[in-house]
Amino acid sequence: MALTELVQKLALKIPTPLVAGGAKLLFGLPVQVKHRLGTPQTVEGNELDLDSQITLLMLKAQGVNGLAESRDVEHSRASTRLLSAAVGAGTAPSVGVRGLMVDGAAGPLPARLYTPAGLEAGSPLVVFFHGGGFVLGDLDSHDAPCRYIADRSRVRVLSVDYRLAPETIFPAAADDAVAATAWALEHADQLGADPARVAVSGDSAGGNLAGVAARELALAGGAQPAFSLLFYPVTGADPANRSRETFADGYFLTKDDIEYFRQVYTPEPGQDTDPKFDLRHADGLAGIGRTHVVVAGFDPLRDEGAAYAQRLRDAGVDATTQLAPGALHGFLNMVGVSADARVDVDAALDVLTEVLVRS
C-alpha cells in the first residue's frame, strides 16, 4: 500500500478514539517517512513544515477544504470538536481541571481552571479565549492547548467560554472578554494566582478578544493584564492584506472562511470598524502592557497579526512578533500530536515564562 493511501485510510471518518490513534501514529512517524508522505511547499521563503503537510493531506482525504466550508454552524461546531479531540487527546493528563463560573457582560460564563500538579499558590495566571471565528469552538475544543500551556509554563490557565455568534452577535464576545478578564484580575488570589502576574491570551478570534480586553482595560485605567500572548490573531477586516490572497485557499483557513465569520459576527454596518473588533486601526493602544504576537507562515491572517504588533510598537508598547515559518493557522491545537507545532508554541511560551514566571 502506498504511504499516501495509508494516510487516507487513517484519516477516514471513524470514531474519535480511532481517529486520535491514527493522528498520533501519523504525526509520530520518523522524519524520513514524513518526507515521503508530504508535499514540500515553499512560499515567500518559508517552507511548510512536515506536520503541516500531513495535516493538509489528512484534511484532503476527508474532503475538508476550509474551517467552516459547510456554512452549517452546528455541523462545523461538531467537526471542530471532533478534530480537536483527535489531535489533542491525552495532552498533559496530570494537569488538574476545575469547572467554575466567571462574570461575563450579560451574566455568568462557564470556565475551566487548569492547574499543574504541585503548583504552589501565587503563580501567574493566563486568561485564555479560544479561537473559532467567534462562531465555533468551546472549552472542549481548546482543552489540549490549555493543558499544554499550564504544564509547560507552570502557570494556572483560566479558559473562558464566551458567547458565540450567530446566537449573540458583536460586541457580545468582546464585552464578555473584557468582563471575564476584569473578574480574573479581581479574583486572582482566590484562584491561587498572583494578581500582579495575570496575562491574557487566545488564538485567532480568541487572540482578537484577548487584544480587545487588554486595550479596554488599559483605557479604563484600573487593573489590567501584565502581558498579552496572541496566537495568529484576527485584528481587522481589511481584505487587502497580501497573505489573505497568497493563502486564500488550500491552507485549512480560507479567505472565504474569514469573510463568512466576519459577516456572522459583525453583521451590522460599522461593526467591523469598531475598535472592539478592528484592533489594527484602534486608538488608545499606548497603555497596553507587554505583548507578544505569534503569526503562522502559511496563514491568511499572517500579515494582519504582524501589522498589529507594529501598530503597538508605533504606539510605544513593548511588543514583539514571532513568525512560525512553516505552520498553518490553528497550530496551537496541534500540540498534542505535532512536534513541529510544539517547537513554535514552546518559543512563545518561553517569552511568557520570561515575563511572568522568572520576573
mmCIF file of C-alpha atoms in Angstrom:
data_model
loop_
_atom_site.group_PDB
_atom_site.id
_atom_site.type_symbol
_atom_site.label_atom_id
_atom_site.label_comp_id
_atom_site.label_asym_id
_atom_site.label_seq_id
_atom_site.Cartn_x
_atom_site.Cartn_y
_atom_site.Cartn_z
ATOM 1 C CA MET A 1 0.000 0.000 0.000
ATOM 2 C CA ALA A 2 1.352 3.463 -0.907
ATOM 3 C CA LEU A 3 2.041 5.756 2.040
ATOM 4 C CA THR A 4 -0.460 8.332 0.808
ATOM 5 C CA GLU A 5 -3.144 5.625 0.691
ATOM 6 C CA LEU A 6 -2.282 4.710 4.278
ATOM 7 C CA VAL A 7 -2.773 8.336 5.324
ATOM 8 C CA GLN A 8 -6.159 8.420 3.631
ATOM 9 C CA LYS A 9 -7.290 5.233 5.366
ATOM 10 C CA LEU A 10 -6.141 6.514 8.748
ATOM 11 C CA ALA A 11 -7.949 9.809 8.103
ATOM 12 C CA LEU A 12 -11.344 8.293 7.349
ATOM 13 C CA LYS A 13 -14.324 9.497 9.367
ATOM 14 C CA ILE A 14 -14.254 6.838 12.052
ATOM 15 C CA PRO A 15 -14.939 7.014 15.817
ATOM 16 C CA THR A 16 -12.948 9.670 17.664
ATOM 17 C CA PRO A 17 -10.691 7.310 19.698
ATOM 18 C CA LEU A 18 -9.539 5.638 16.477
ATOM 19 C CA VAL A 19 -9.079 8.982 14.732
ATOM 20 C CA ALA A 20 -6.955 10.119 17.676
ATOM 21 C CA GLY A 21 -4.878 6.946 17.491
ATOM 22 C CA GLY A 22 -4.396 7.366 13.758
ATOM 23 C CA ALA A 23 -3.372 11.001 14.157
ATOM 24 C CA LYS A 24 -0.812 10.144 16.831
ATOM 25 C CA LEU A 25 0.550 7.363 14.642
ATOM 26 C CA LEU A 26 0.930 9.598 11.603
ATOM 27 C CA PHE A 27 2.500 12.528 13.401
ATOM 28 C CA GLY A 28 4.777 10.181 15.327
ATOM 29 C CA LEU A 29 6.295 8.644 12.201
ATOM 30 C CA PRO A 30 10.055 9.049 11.657
ATOM 31 C CA VAL A 31 11.081 12.204 9.801
ATOM 32 C CA GLN A 32 12.329 10.161 6.852
ATOM 33 C CA VAL A 33 8.865 8.638 6.431
ATOM 34 C CA LYS A 34 7.155 12.016 6.803
ATOM 35 C CA HIS A 35 9.290 13.328 3.955
ATOM 36 C CA ARG A 36 7.844 10.587 1.731
ATOM 37 C CA LEU A 37 4.283 11.443 2.786
ATOM 38 C CA GLY A 38 4.274 15.184 2.458
ATOM 39 C CA THR A 39 4.243 17.591 -0.443
ATOM 40 C CA PRO A 40 7.014 20.180 0.063
ATOM 41 C CA GLN A 41 5.975 23.776 -0.463
ATOM 42 C CA THR A 42 7.965 26.982 -0.206
ATOM 43 C CA VAL A 43 6.157 30.318 -0.307
ATOM 44 C CA GLU A 44 7.877 33.673 0.180
ATOM 45 C CA GLY A 45 10.930 31.928 1.581
ATOM 46 C CA ASN A 46 9.040 29.838 4.147
ATOM 47 C CA GLU A 47 8.870 26.055 3.834
ATOM 48 C CA LEU A 48 5.730 24.267 5.003
ATOM 49 C CA ASP A 49 6.769 22.012 7.880
ATOM 50 C CA LEU A 50 6.286 18.258 7.698
ATOM 51 C CA ASP A 51 3.426 18.017 10.178
ATOM 52 C CA SER A 52 1.548 20.789 8.375
ATOM 53 C CA GLN A 53 1.960 18.851 5.129
ATOM 54 C CA ILE A 54 0.471 15.767 6.795
ATOM 55 C CA THR A 55 -2.363 17.864 8.235
ATOM 56 C CA LEU A 56 -3.320 19.102 4.772
ATOM 57 C CA LEU A 57 -3.106 15.568 3.396
ATOM 58 C CA MET A 58 -5.435 14.263 6.116
ATOM 59 C CA LEU A 59 -7.918 17.085 5.579
ATOM 60 C CA LYS A 60 -7.879 16.473 1.836
ATOM 61 C CA ALA A 61 -8.554 12.788 2.430
ATOM 62 C CA GLN A 62 -11.685 13.756 4.358
ATOM 63 C CA GLY A 63 -12.741 16.252 1.712
ATOM 64 C CA VAL A 64 -12.185 19.228 4.012
ATOM 65 C CA ASN A 65 -11.021 22.422 2.318
ATOM 66 C CA GLY A 66 -11.991 25.114 4.811
ATOM 67 C CA LEU A 67 -12.632 25.526 8.510
ATOM 68 C CA ALA A 68 -16.343 26.231 8.024
ATOM 69 C CA GLU A 69 -16.961 25.438 4.384
ATOM 70 C CA SER A 70 -20.329 23.774 5.049
ATOM 71 C CA ARG A 71 -21.727 27.071 6.412
ATOM 72 C CA ASP A 72 -23.821 24.885 8.713
ATOM 73 C CA VAL A 73 -22.958 26.198 12.165
ATOM 74 C CA GLU A 74 -23.883 23.084 14.153
ATOM 75 C CA HIS A 75 -22.102 20.791 11.691
ATOM 76 C CA SER A 76 -18.981 22.970 11.801
ATOM 77 C CA ARG A 77 -19.042 23.063 15.591
ATOM 78 C CA ALA A 78 -19.298 19.277 15.755
ATOM 79 C CA SER A 79 -16.453 18.898 13.242
ATOM 80 C CA THR A 80 -14.289 21.286 15.253
ATOM 81 C CA ARG A 81 -14.850 19.254 18.416
ATOM 82 C CA LEU A 82 -14.027 16.018 16.584
ATOM 83 C CA LEU A 83 -10.830 17.377 15.029
ATOM 84 C CA SER A 84 -9.716 18.916 18.326
ATOM 85 C CA ALA A 85 -10.289 15.631 20.163
ATOM 86 C CA ALA A 86 -8.349 13.731 17.521
ATOM 87 C CA VAL A 87 -5.226 15.876 17.777
ATOM 88 C CA GLY A 88 -5.416 16.754 21.471
ATOM 89 C CA ALA A 89 -6.408 13.560 23.293
ATOM 90 C CA GLY A 90 -4.106 12.692 26.194
ATOM 91 C CA THR A 91 -2.272 16.014 26.393
ATOM 92 C CA ALA A 92 -0.777 16.764 29.846
ATOM 93 C CA PRO A 93 -3.078 14.400 31.777
ATOM 94 C CA SER A 94 -1.577 15.339 35.160
ATOM 95 C CA VAL A 95 -2.903 18.902 34.964
ATOM 96 C CA GLY A 96 -5.860 19.382 37.292
ATOM 97 C CA VAL A 97 -9.079 20.856 35.874
ATOM 98 C CA ARG A 98 -11.868 22.579 37.789
ATOM 99 C CA GLY A 99 -15.064 23.971 36.341
ATOM 100 C CA LEU A 100 -16.351 27.321 37.586
ATOM 101 C CA MET A 101 -18.376 30.355 36.554
ATOM 102 C CA VAL A 102 -16.921 33.805 35.866
ATOM 103 C CA ASP A 103 -18.524 37.157 35.191
ATOM 104 C CA GLY A 104 -19.485 37.931 31.617
ATOM 105 C CA ALA A 105 -21.004 41.126 30.279
ATOM 106 C CA ALA A 106 -24.568 39.784 30.488
ATOM 107 C CA GLY A 107 -24.280 37.133 33.183
ATOM 108 C CA PRO A 108 -22.127 34.208 34.347
ATOM 109 C CA LEU A 109 -19.981 32.314 31.832
ATOM 110 C CA PRO A 110 -18.680 28.721 32.112
ATOM 111 C CA ALA A 111 -14.928 28.483 32.558
ATOM 112 C CA ARG A 112 -12.220 25.976 33.449
ATOM 113 C CA LEU A 113 -9.224 26.483 35.693
ATOM 114 C CA TYR A 114 -6.176 24.383 34.757
ATOM 115 C CA THR A 115 -3.591 23.856 37.500
ATOM 116 C CA PRO A 116 -0.361 21.822 37.078
ATOM 117 C CA ALA A 117 0.261 19.209 39.746
ATOM 118 C CA GLY A 118 2.192 20.594 42.697
ATOM 119 C CA LEU A 119 1.928 24.239 41.637
ATOM 120 C CA GLU A 120 2.043 26.497 44.667
ATOM 121 C CA ALA A 121 -0.310 29.403 45.314
ATOM 122 C CA GLY A 122 0.765 32.775 43.967
ATOM 123 C CA SER A 123 1.571 31.528 40.462
ATOM 124 C CA PRO A 124 0.972 33.507 37.271
ATOM 125 C CA LEU A 125 -2.476 33.180 35.704
ATOM 126 C CA VAL A 126 -3.255 33.126 31.974
ATOM 127 C CA VAL A 127 -6.826 34.084 30.989
ATOM 128 C CA PHE A 128 -7.444 32.260 27.708
ATOM 129 C CA PHE A 129 -10.026 32.783 24.944
ATOM 130 C CA HIS A 130 -10.462 30.038 22.336
ATOM 131 C CA GLY A 131 -10.461 30.550 18.599
ATOM 132 C CA GLY A 132 -13.132 29.595 16.071
ATOM 133 C CA GLY A 133 -14.097 32.715 14.177
ATOM 134 C CA PHE A 134 -16.384 33.946 17.004
ATOM 135 C CA VAL A 135 -18.754 31.173 15.823
ATOM 136 C CA LEU A 136 -17.032 27.848 16.591
ATOM 137 C CA GLY A 137 -15.049 26.451 19.493
ATOM 138 C CA ASP A 138 -15.673 25.935 23.199
ATOM 139 C CA LEU A 139 -13.930 24.773 26.347
ATOM 140 C CA ASP A 140 -13.529 21.260 24.922
ATOM 141 C CA SER A 141 -12.060 22.351 21.586
ATOM 142 C CA HIS A 142 -9.147 24.054 23.364
ATOM 143 C CA ASP A 143 -8.703 21.704 26.289
ATOM 144 C CA ALA A 144 -5.380 20.378 24.961
ATOM 145 C CA PRO A 145 -3.773 23.803 24.358
ATOM 146 C CA CYS A 146 -4.804 24.988 27.826
ATOM 147 C CA ARG A 147 -3.403 21.845 29.428
ATOM 148 C CA TYR A 148 -0.189 22.268 27.464
ATOM 149 C CA ILE A 149 0.261 25.948 28.363
ATOM 150 C CA ALA A 150 -0.336 25.212 32.034
ATOM 151 C CA ASP A 151 2.008 22.219 32.123
ATOM 152 C CA ARG A 152 4.820 23.682 30.002
ATOM 153 C CA SER A 153 4.886 27.108 31.676
ATOM 154 C CA ARG A 154 3.900 26.102 35.224
ATOM 155 C CA VAL A 155 1.058 28.607 35.332
ATOM 156 C CA ARG A 156 -2.646 28.455 36.026
ATOM 157 C CA VAL A 157 -4.844 28.842 32.940
ATOM 158 C CA LEU A 158 -8.417 30.122 33.078
ATOM 159 C CA SER A 159 -10.262 29.203 29.870
ATOM 160 C CA VAL A 160 -13.451 31.227 29.322
ATOM 161 C CA ASP A 161 -16.468 30.092 27.274
ATOM 162 C CA TYR A 162 -17.686 33.427 25.888
ATOM 163 C CA ARG A 163 -20.926 33.878 23.919
ATOM 164 C CA LEU A 164 -20.816 32.918 20.241
ATOM 165 C CA ALA A 165 -22.413 34.225 17.057
ATOM 166 C CA PRO A 166 -24.856 33.923 15.401
ATOM 167 C CA GLU A 167 -26.825 33.406 18.612
ATOM 168 C CA THR A 168 -25.282 36.571 20.058
ATOM 169 C CA ILE A 169 -23.516 38.969 17.706
ATOM 170 C CA PHE A 170 -20.888 41.686 18.187
ATOM 171 C CA PRO A 171 -19.961 43.095 20.651
ATOM 172 C CA ALA A 172 -21.099 40.277 22.960
ATOM 173 C CA ALA A 173 -17.902 38.219 22.728
ATOM 174 C CA ALA A 174 -15.703 41.297 23.114
ATOM 175 C CA ASP A 175 -17.653 42.535 26.113
ATOM 176 C CA ASP A 176 -17.511 39.065 27.681
ATOM 177 C CA ALA A 177 -13.737 39.009 27.243
ATOM 178 C CA VAL A 178 -13.340 42.362 28.962
ATOM 179 C CA ALA A 179 -15.666 41.404 31.828
ATOM 180 C CA ALA A 180 -14.085 37.972 32.332
ATOM 181 C CA THR A 181 -10.540 39.365 32.332
ATOM 182 C CA ALA A 182 -11.540 42.053 34.835
ATOM 183 C CA TRP A 183 -13.125 39.338 37.002
ATOM 184 C CA ALA A 184 -9.950 37.239 36.845
ATOM 185 C CA LEU A 185 -7.799 40.202 37.865
ATOM 186 C CA GLU A 186 -10.093 40.907 40.811
ATOM 187 C CA HIS A 187 -10.304 37.266 41.916
ATOM 188 C CA ALA A 188 -6.770 36.118 41.048
ATOM 189 C CA ASP A 189 -5.832 35.422 44.654
ATOM 190 C CA GLN A 190 -8.958 33.283 45.104
ATOM 191 C CA LEU A 191 -7.839 31.268 42.057
ATOM 192 C CA GLY A 192 -4.439 30.685 43.642
ATOM 193 C CA ALA A 193 -2.691 33.246 41.440
ATOM 194 C CA ASP A 194 -0.732 36.461 41.848
ATOM 195 C CA PRO A 195 -2.879 39.473 40.806
ATOM 196 C CA ALA A 196 0.255 41.246 39.573
ATOM 197 C CA ARG A 197 1.117 38.392 37.206
ATOM 198 C CA VAL A 198 -2.054 37.905 35.164
ATOM 199 C CA ALA A 199 -1.765 37.504 31.395
ATOM 200 C CA VAL A 200 -4.398 37.380 28.687
ATOM 201 C CA SER A 201 -4.092 35.049 25.715
ATOM 202 C CA GLY A 202 -6.026 33.472 22.865
ATOM 203 C CA ASP A 203 -5.758 32.156 19.350
ATOM 204 C CA SER A 204 -7.348 33.519 16.163
ATOM 205 C CA ALA A 205 -10.709 35.034 17.183
ATOM 206 C CA GLY A 206 -9.642 34.452 20.783
ATOM 207 C CA GLY A 207 -6.470 36.409 20.063
ATOM 208 C CA ASN A 208 -8.679 39.275 18.928
ATOM 209 C CA LEU A 209 -10.695 39.069 22.162
ATOM 210 C CA ALA A 210 -7.540 38.973 24.277
ATOM 211 C CA GLY A 211 -6.225 42.048 22.470
ATOM 212 C CA VAL A 212 -9.543 43.854 22.905
ATOM 213 C CA ALA A 213 -9.601 43.030 26.621
ATOM 214 C CA ALA A 214 -6.051 44.369 27.061
ATOM 215 C CA ARG A 215 -6.919 47.620 25.280
ATOM 216 C CA GLU A 216 -10.254 48.216 27.006
ATOM 217 C CA LEU A 217 -8.836 47.586 30.478
ATOM 218 C CA ALA A 218 -5.843 49.829 29.751
ATOM 219 C CA LEU A 219 -8.217 52.610 28.705
ATOM 220 C CA ALA A 220 -10.298 52.073 31.867
ATOM 221 C CA GLY A 221 -7.252 52.891 33.957
ATOM 222 C CA GLY A 222 -7.711 50.178 36.578
ATOM 223 C CA ALA A 223 -6.198 46.722 36.924
ATOM 224 C CA GLN A 224 -5.007 45.275 33.632
ATOM 225 C CA PRO A 225 -3.067 42.255 32.340
ATOM 226 C CA ALA A 226 0.686 42.385 32.745
ATOM 227 C CA PHE A 227 1.224 40.501 29.478
ATOM 228 C CA SER A 228 -0.660 39.559 26.300
ATOM 229 C CA LEU A 229 0.156 36.459 24.243
ATOM 230 C CA LEU A 230 -1.750 36.447 20.953
ATOM 231 C CA PHE A 231 -1.586 33.458 18.605
ATOM 232 C CA TYR A 232 -2.337 34.338 14.948
ATOM 233 C CA PRO A 233 -4.974 36.892 15.979
ATOM 234 C CA VAL A 234 -7.769 38.393 13.932
ATOM 235 C CA THR A 235 -7.006 42.126 14.066
ATOM 236 C CA GLY A 236 -9.343 43.692 11.491
ATOM 237 C CA ALA A 237 -11.446 43.272 8.388
ATOM 238 C CA ASP A 238 -9.007 44.634 5.791
ATOM 239 C CA PRO A 239 -9.228 42.253 2.802
ATOM 240 C CA ALA A 240 -6.201 43.864 1.127
ATOM 241 C CA ASN A 241 -3.642 42.029 3.280
ATOM 242 C CA ARG A 242 -1.266 40.195 0.961
ATOM 243 C CA SER A 243 -1.341 36.984 2.994
ATOM 244 C CA ARG A 244 -5.133 36.751 2.572
ATOM 245 C CA GLU A 245 -4.567 36.455 -1.173
ATOM 246 C CA THR A 246 -1.435 34.316 -1.026
ATOM 247 C CA PHE A 247 -3.095 31.726 1.237
ATOM 248 C CA ALA A 248 -6.689 32.305 0.161
ATOM 249 C CA ASP A 249 -7.398 28.623 -0.405
ATOM 250 C CA GLY A 250 -5.878 25.245 0.390
ATOM 251 C CA TYR A 251 -4.287 26.011 3.762
ATOM 252 C CA PHE A 252 -7.099 24.999 6.165
ATOM 253 C CA LEU A 253 -8.395 28.512 6.964
ATOM 254 C CA THR A 254 -9.566 30.112 3.726
ATOM 255 C CA LYS A 255 -10.258 33.689 2.693
ATOM 256 C CA ASP A 256 -13.915 32.750 2.278
ATOM 257 C CA ASP A 257 -13.975 31.356 5.832
ATOM 258 C CA ILE A 258 -12.657 34.659 7.178
ATOM 259 C CA GLU A 259 -15.302 36.655 5.349
ATOM 260 C CA TYR A 260 -18.048 34.269 6.452
ATOM 261 C CA PHE A 261 -17.042 34.580 10.114
ATOM 262 C CA ARG A 262 -16.861 38.368 9.823
ATOM 263 C CA GLN A 263 -20.364 38.540 8.379
ATOM 264 C CA VAL A 264 -21.785 36.273 11.093
ATOM 265 C CA TYR A 265 -20.072 38.071 13.994
ATOM 266 C CA THR A 266 -20.370 41.673 12.733
ATOM 267 C CA PRO A 267 -23.487 41.674 10.516
ATOM 268 C CA GLU A 268 -24.455 45.314 11.070
ATOM 269 C CA PRO A 269 -22.879 48.277 9.210
ATOM 270 C CA GLY A 270 -19.936 49.797 11.054
ATOM 271 C CA GLN A 271 -19.406 46.921 13.454
ATOM 272 C CA ASP A 272 -16.301 45.659 11.666
ATOM 273 C CA THR A 273 -14.608 49.063 12.037
ATOM 274 C CA ASP A 274 -15.366 49.339 15.747
ATOM 275 C CA PRO A 275 -12.172 49.211 17.867
ATOM 276 C CA LYS A 276 -13.654 46.309 19.827
ATOM 277 C CA PHE A 277 -13.091 44.329 16.630
ATOM 278 C CA ASP A 278 -10.705 46.296 14.408
ATOM 279 C CA LEU A 279 -7.569 46.469 16.551
ATOM 280 C CA ARG A 280 -5.307 47.473 13.689
ATOM 281 C CA HIS A 281 -6.964 50.859 13.351
ATOM 282 C CA ALA A 282 -7.871 51.401 17.003
ATOM 283 C CA ASP A 283 -6.509 54.295 19.007
ATOM 284 C CA GLY A 284 -5.668 54.186 22.698
ATOM 285 C CA LEU A 285 -3.055 51.456 22.330
ATOM 286 C CA ALA A 286 -0.275 53.203 24.240
ATOM 287 C CA GLY A 287 -1.318 51.918 27.667
ATOM 288 C CA ILE A 288 -1.311 48.220 26.736
ATOM 289 C CA GLY A 289 1.250 46.102 28.556
ATOM 290 C CA ARG A 290 3.975 43.860 27.141
ATOM 291 C CA THR A 291 2.614 41.936 24.144
ATOM 292 C CA HIS A 292 3.887 39.014 22.075
ATOM 293 C CA VAL A 293 2.168 38.266 18.752
ATOM 294 C CA VAL A 294 2.712 34.888 17.058
ATOM 295 C CA VAL A 295 1.930 34.555 13.347
ATOM 296 C CA ALA A 296 1.995 31.461 11.119
ATOM 297 C CA GLY A 297 3.909 31.441 7.848
ATOM 298 C CA PHE A 298 1.113 29.746 5.861
ATOM 299 C CA ASP A 299 -1.865 31.629 7.270
ATOM 300 C CA PRO A 300 -4.120 34.176 5.550
ATOM 301 C CA LEU A 301 -4.107 36.113 8.858
ATOM 302 C CA ARG A 302 -0.307 36.332 8.959
ATOM 303 C CA ASP A 303 0.126 39.898 7.741
ATOM 304 C CA GLU A 304 -2.603 41.461 9.863
ATOM 305 C CA GLY A 305 -1.144 39.947 13.029
ATOM 306 C CA ALA A 306 2.285 41.297 12.193
ATOM 307 C CA ALA A 307 0.792 44.687 11.289
ATOM 308 C CA TYR A 308 -0.956 44.898 14.662
ATOM 309 C CA ALA A 309 2.296 44.195 16.506
ATOM 310 C CA GLN A 310 3.891 47.021 14.531
ATOM 311 C CA ARG A 311 0.994 49.343 15.426
ATOM 312 C CA LEU A 312 1.628 48.547 19.079
ATOM 313 C CA ARG A 313 5.327 49.346 18.717
ATOM 314 C CA ASP A 314 4.480 52.603 16.960
ATOM 315 C CA ALA A 315 2.302 53.467 19.972
ATOM 316 C CA GLY A 316 5.222 52.843 22.334
ATOM 317 C CA VAL A 317 4.142 49.409 23.539
ATOM 318 C CA ASP A 318 6.794 46.773 24.237
ATOM 319 C CA ALA A 319 5.572 44.382 21.532
ATOM 320 C CA THR A 320 7.369 41.566 19.741
ATOM 321 C CA THR A 321 6.455 39.424 16.748
ATOM 322 C CA GLN A 322 7.256 35.728 16.343
ATOM 323 C CA LEU A 323 6.974 34.002 12.977
ATOM 324 C CA ALA A 324 6.218 30.276 12.999
ATOM 325 C CA PRO A 325 7.556 29.952 9.445
ATOM 326 C CA GLY A 326 6.280 26.527 8.411
ATOM 327 C CA ALA A 327 2.994 26.487 10.312
ATOM 328 C CA LEU A 328 -0.673 26.625 9.340
ATOM 329 C CA HIS A 329 -3.380 28.617 11.065
ATOM 330 C CA GLY A 330 -4.538 26.699 14.133
ATOM 331 C CA PHE A 331 -1.226 25.077 15.024
ATOM 332 C CA LEU A 332 -1.779 25.741 18.740
ATOM 333 C CA ASN A 333 -4.397 22.978 18.668
ATOM 334 C CA MET A 334 -1.808 20.550 17.282
ATOM 335 C CA VAL A 335 0.415 20.435 20.382
ATOM 336 C CA GLY A 336 -0.996 17.043 21.333
ATOM 337 C CA VAL A 337 0.447 15.315 18.273
ATOM 338 C CA SER A 338 2.826 17.605 16.374
ATOM 339 C CA ALA A 339 6.473 18.082 17.323
ATOM 340 C CA ASP A 340 6.669 20.937 14.802
ATOM 341 C CA ALA A 341 3.768 22.742 16.495
ATOM 342 C CA ARG A 342 5.330 22.276 19.911
ATOM 343 C CA VAL A 343 8.554 23.938 18.765
ATOM 344 C CA ASP A 344 6.657 27.074 17.756
ATOM 345 C CA VAL A 345 4.377 27.091 20.805
ATOM 346 C CA ASP A 346 7.313 26.488 23.151
ATOM 347 C CA ALA A 347 9.118 29.516 21.711
ATOM 348 C CA ALA A 348 6.081 31.658 22.525
ATOM 349 C CA LEU A 349 5.715 30.161 25.998
ATOM 350 C CA ASP A 350 9.385 30.893 26.682
ATOM 351 C CA VAL A 351 8.506 34.581 26.309
ATOM 352 C CA LEU A 352 5.557 34.204 28.680
ATOM 353 C CA THR A 353 7.764 32.409 31.172
ATOM 354 C CA GLU A 354 10.449 35.085 30.954
ATOM 355 C CA VAL A 355 7.912 37.868 31.585
ATOM 356 C CA LEU A 356 5.660 36.263 34.203
ATOM 357 C CA VAL A 357 7.422 33.338 35.847
ATOM 358 C CA ARG A 358 11.048 34.459 36.089
ATOM 359 C CA SER A 359 10.409 38.150 36.587
#
